[in-house]
Coordinates of C-alpha atoms in Angstrom, one line a residue:
Chain O
A612 CA 11.3 -2.8 -3.1
Q613 CA 12.0 0.6 -4.5
S614 CA 12.8 3.8 -2.7
V615 CA 13.6 7.4 -3.6
T616 CA 15.7 9.9 -1.7
Q617 CA 15.7 13.6 -2.3
L618 CA 18.8 14.8 -0.6
D619 CA 17.8 18.4 0.1
S620 CA 14.5 19.3 1.7
Q621 CA 14.9 23.0 0.8
V622 CA 17.0 24.7 -1.8
P623 CA 17.2 28.5 -1.6
V624 CA 18.6 30.2 -4.7
F625 CA 18.7 33.7 -6.2
E626 CA 16.9 34.5 -9.4
E627 CA 18.8 33.8 -12.6
A628 CA 21.3 31.5 -10.7
P629 CA 21.6 27.8 -11.7
V630 CA 20.1 25.1 -9.6
E631 CA 20.4 21.4 -9.1
L632 CA 17.9 19.3 -7.1
R633 CA 19.3 15.9 -6.2
C634 CA 17.5 12.6 -6.4
N635 CA 18.8 9.1 -5.7
Y636 CA 16.9 5.9 -6.0
S637 CA 17.3 2.2 -5.2
S638 CA 15.7 -0.7 -7.1
S639 CA 16.6 -4.2 -7.9
V640 CA 14.6 -4.0 -11.2
S641 CA 14.5 -1.6 -14.0
V642 CA 12.7 1.7 -13.4
Y643 CA 11.3 4.7 -15.1
L644 CA 12.1 8.0 -13.5
F645 CA 10.1 11.2 -13.2
W646 CA 10.2 14.7 -11.9
Y647 CA 7.0 16.4 -10.9
V648 CA 6.4 20.0 -9.8
Q649 CA 3.7 21.1 -7.4
Y650 CA 2.7 24.7 -7.0
P651 CA 0.9 25.8 -3.8
N652 CA -2.5 24.2 -3.5
Q653 CA -2.2 22.6 -6.9
G654 CA -1.8 19.0 -8.2
L655 CA 1.3 17.5 -9.6
Q656 CA 2.6 18.5 -13.0
L657 CA 5.0 16.3 -14.9
L658 CA 8.3 18.1 -15.7
L659 CA 10.1 15.4 -17.4
K660 CA 10.6 11.6 -17.6
Y661 CA 13.2 9.0 -18.3
L662 CA 12.0 5.8 -19.9
S663 CA 15.0 4.7 -21.9
G664 CA 17.5 5.9 -24.5
S665 CA 19.5 9.1 -24.0
T666 CA 20.4 9.7 -20.4
L667 CA 19.9 13.5 -20.7
V668 CA 16.3 14.3 -20.6
K669 CA 14.8 17.8 -21.4
G670 CA 11.5 18.8 -19.9
I671 CA 9.2 21.8 -19.7
N672 CA 10.1 25.3 -18.3
G673 CA 13.8 24.9 -19.2
F674 CA 14.5 22.0 -16.8
E675 CA 16.6 19.0 -17.6
A676 CA 17.7 15.8 -15.8
E677 CA 20.4 13.3 -16.3
F678 CA 20.0 9.6 -15.5
N679 CA 23.1 8.0 -14.1
K680 CA 22.7 4.3 -13.7
S681 CA 26.0 3.6 -12.0
Q682 CA 25.2 6.2 -9.3
T683 CA 21.5 5.5 -9.3
S684 CA 20.8 9.2 -9.6
F685 CA 18.4 11.4 -11.5
H686 CA 19.3 15.0 -10.6
L687 CA 17.2 17.9 -11.9
R688 CA 18.9 21.0 -13.3
K689 CA 18.0 24.4 -14.6
P690 CA 20.7 26.9 -15.8
S691 CA 18.8 30.0 -14.8
V692 CA 15.8 30.0 -12.4
H693 CA 12.9 32.5 -12.2
I694 CA 10.8 33.6 -9.3
S695 CA 8.0 31.6 -10.9
D696 CA 10.0 28.3 -10.4
T697 CA 9.3 28.6 -6.6
A698 CA 7.5 25.3 -5.9
E699 CA 7.8 21.8 -4.5
Y700 CA 9.6 19.3 -6.7
F701 CA 9.1 15.6 -6.4
C702 CA 11.3 12.9 -7.8
A703 CA 9.5 9.6 -8.5
V704 CA 10.2 6.1 -9.8
C705 CA 7.9 3.6 -11.4
S706 CA 9.1 0.1 -11.1
S707 CA 8.8 -2.4 -14.0
N708 CA 7.4 -5.0 -11.6
T709 CA 4.7 -3.1 -9.8
G710 CA 3.8 -0.3 -12.1
K711 CA 3.3 2.0 -9.1
L712 CA 4.8 5.5 -8.6
I713 CA 7.1 5.8 -5.5
F714 CA 7.7 9.5 -4.6
G715 CA 10.6 11.1 -2.8
Q716 CA 9.9 13.4 0.1
G717 CA 10.1 16.5 -2.0
T718 CA 12.4 19.5 -2.3
T719 CA 11.2 23.0 -1.8
L720 CA 12.8 25.4 -4.3
Q721 CA 12.8 28.9 -3.0
V722 CA 13.8 31.5 -5.6
K723 CA 14.7 34.9 -4.2
P724 CA 14.8 38.1 -6.1
Chain Y
D492 CA -8.7 20.0 -23.2
A493 CA -8.6 16.5 -21.8
M494 CA -8.2 16.7 -18.1
V495 CA -8.6 15.4 -14.5
I496 CA -11.1 17.4 -12.5
Q497 CA -11.6 17.3 -8.7
N498 CA -14.4 18.8 -6.8
P499 CA -14.5 20.6 -4.5
R500 CA -11.1 22.1 -4.3
Y501 CA -11.5 22.8 -0.6
Q502 CA -13.7 20.7 1.7
V503 CA -14.4 21.3 5.4
T504 CA -16.0 18.6 7.5
Q505 CA -16.5 17.8 11.1
F506 CA -14.8 15.1 13.1
G507 CA -16.6 11.9 12.5
K508 CA -18.9 13.3 9.8
P509 CA -18.7 11.3 6.5
V510 CA -17.4 13.1 3.5
T511 CA -17.1 12.3 -0.2
L512 CA -14.5 13.7 -2.6
S513 CA -15.1 13.6 -6.3
C514 CA -12.8 13.0 -9.3
S515 CA -13.8 13.0 -13.0
Q516 CA -11.7 12.6 -16.1
T517 CA -12.1 13.3 -19.8
L518 CA -9.0 11.3 -20.8
N519 CA -11.0 8.0 -21.1
H520 CA -8.2 6.3 -19.1
N521 CA -8.7 2.8 -17.6
V522 CA -7.0 3.5 -14.3
M523 CA -7.9 6.0 -11.6
Y524 CA -5.8 6.5 -8.5
W525 CA -6.4 8.2 -5.1
Y526 CA -3.4 9.6 -3.2
Q527 CA -3.3 11.2 0.2
Q528 CA -0.7 14.0 0.7
K529 CA -0.2 15.4 4.2
S530 CA 1.6 18.7 4.7
S531 CA 5.2 18.7 3.6
Q532 CA 5.0 15.0 2.7
A533 CA 5.1 12.9 -0.5
P534 CA 1.9 11.7 -2.0
K535 CA 0.9 8.3 -0.7
L536 CA -1.2 5.9 -2.8
L537 CA -4.4 4.8 -1.1
F538 CA -5.9 2.6 -3.8
H539 CA -6.6 2.5 -7.5
Y540 CA -9.2 1.1 -10.0
Y541 CA -8.3 -0.6 -13.2
D542 CA -11.7 -0.3 -14.9
K543 CA -14.0 -1.7 -12.2
D544 CA -11.3 -3.8 -10.5
F545 CA -10.5 -2.2 -7.1
N546 CA -6.9 -2.5 -5.8
N547 CA -6.4 -1.4 -2.2
E548 CA -3.0 -0.7 -0.7
A549 CA -2.2 -2.9 2.2
D550 CA -1.8 0.0 4.7
T551 CA -4.9 2.0 3.7
P552 CA -7.2 2.3 6.7
D553 CA -10.7 0.8 6.4
N554 CA -12.0 4.3 7.0
F555 CA -11.2 5.0 3.4
Q556 CA -13.5 3.6 0.7
S557 CA -13.8 4.3 -3.0
R558 CA -16.5 3.9 -5.7
R559 CA -16.2 4.0 -9.5
P560 CA -19.6 4.0 -11.0
N561 CA -18.3 4.5 -14.6
T562 CA -15.1 5.2 -16.5
S563 CA -15.3 8.9 -16.0
F564 CA -16.0 9.2 -12.3
C565 CA -14.3 8.0 -9.1
F566 CA -15.2 8.9 -5.5
L567 CA -13.3 8.8 -2.3
D568 CA -15.4 8.2 0.8
I569 CA -14.1 8.9 4.3
R570 CA -16.5 7.2 6.6
S571 CA -15.5 8.8 9.9
P572 CA -12.9 11.5 9.3
G573 CA -10.4 12.1 12.1
L574 CA -8.1 15.0 12.6
G575 CA -5.3 13.0 11.2
D576 CA -7.1 12.7 7.9
A577 CA -6.7 16.4 7.1
A578 CA -4.7 16.4 3.9
M579 CA -4.6 17.1 0.2
Y580 CA -6.3 14.3 -1.7
L581 CA -5.0 13.9 -5.3
C582 CA -6.7 12.0 -8.0
A583 CA -4.7 10.7 -11.0
T584 CA -5.4 8.7 -14.1
S585 CA -3.4 6.5 -16.5
R586 CA -4.1 4.5 -19.6
D587 CA -3.0 1.2 -18.0
D588 CA -1.4 -0.2 -14.9
R589 CA 0.5 -3.1 -16.3
P590 CA 3.8 -3.5 -14.4
S591 CA 5.8 -4.1 -17.5
S592 CA 4.8 -1.0 -19.4
Y593 CA 5.1 2.6 -18.5
N594 CA 1.9 4.5 -18.1
E595 CA 2.1 8.2 -17.3
Q596 CA -0.1 9.4 -14.5
F597 CA -2.1 12.6 -15.0
F598 CA -3.0 14.4 -11.8
G599 CA -5.9 16.6 -10.9
P600 CA -5.5 19.8 -8.9
G601 CA -6.4 18.1 -5.6
T602 CA -9.0 18.6 -2.8
R603 CA -7.7 20.0 0.4
L604 CA -9.7 18.5 3.3
T605 CA -9.9 20.2 6.6
V606 CA -11.4 18.3 9.6
L607 CA -12.7 20.4 12.5

């Protein structure tokens, strides 16, 4: 079975500061990894994905994530956040044996002026 | 633009009164998913269709049913909504659901269900 742990439920940060949202996963099979963003009362929007190849993945809105196989992590980073980045962020894995998305519990990013 | 559309965006129903949520897609994807997302929680998969083949998750209550009359539309029926069924319901689509290949899921904006 696969599982995803997002280590922080809330991350407050000031505007223009860097941010890291942490995600760890467990799986006995190979996985694909994703970060989704959800704005209030909206659906999920894909930020970025890791399928294979380079472990540093760049996504939309200036976000990037690094896949670390030895630490089973896929942390999301942005060097300078904006007020508009305030949202819920979900890390997810898709296992190669079920094809289903398993989500973490989410991290609320609160960007303060 | 190709997209996933959910109607209505907000739905209010009474305890025990059947309700139907709608999802349509212009992506021509084979797979359509329904997720339930309760407040401050992760989305939870209820079931999905691969074409006309229905795949129910083991822990999805019998109170939840689904219909897919054609490729474009999929409906979520809640036969007797309880207070605990109040949630955001998300529809998603993907090209395929084969376990050995990756298929990105595209999400609709969701329908927020309130049960009075």
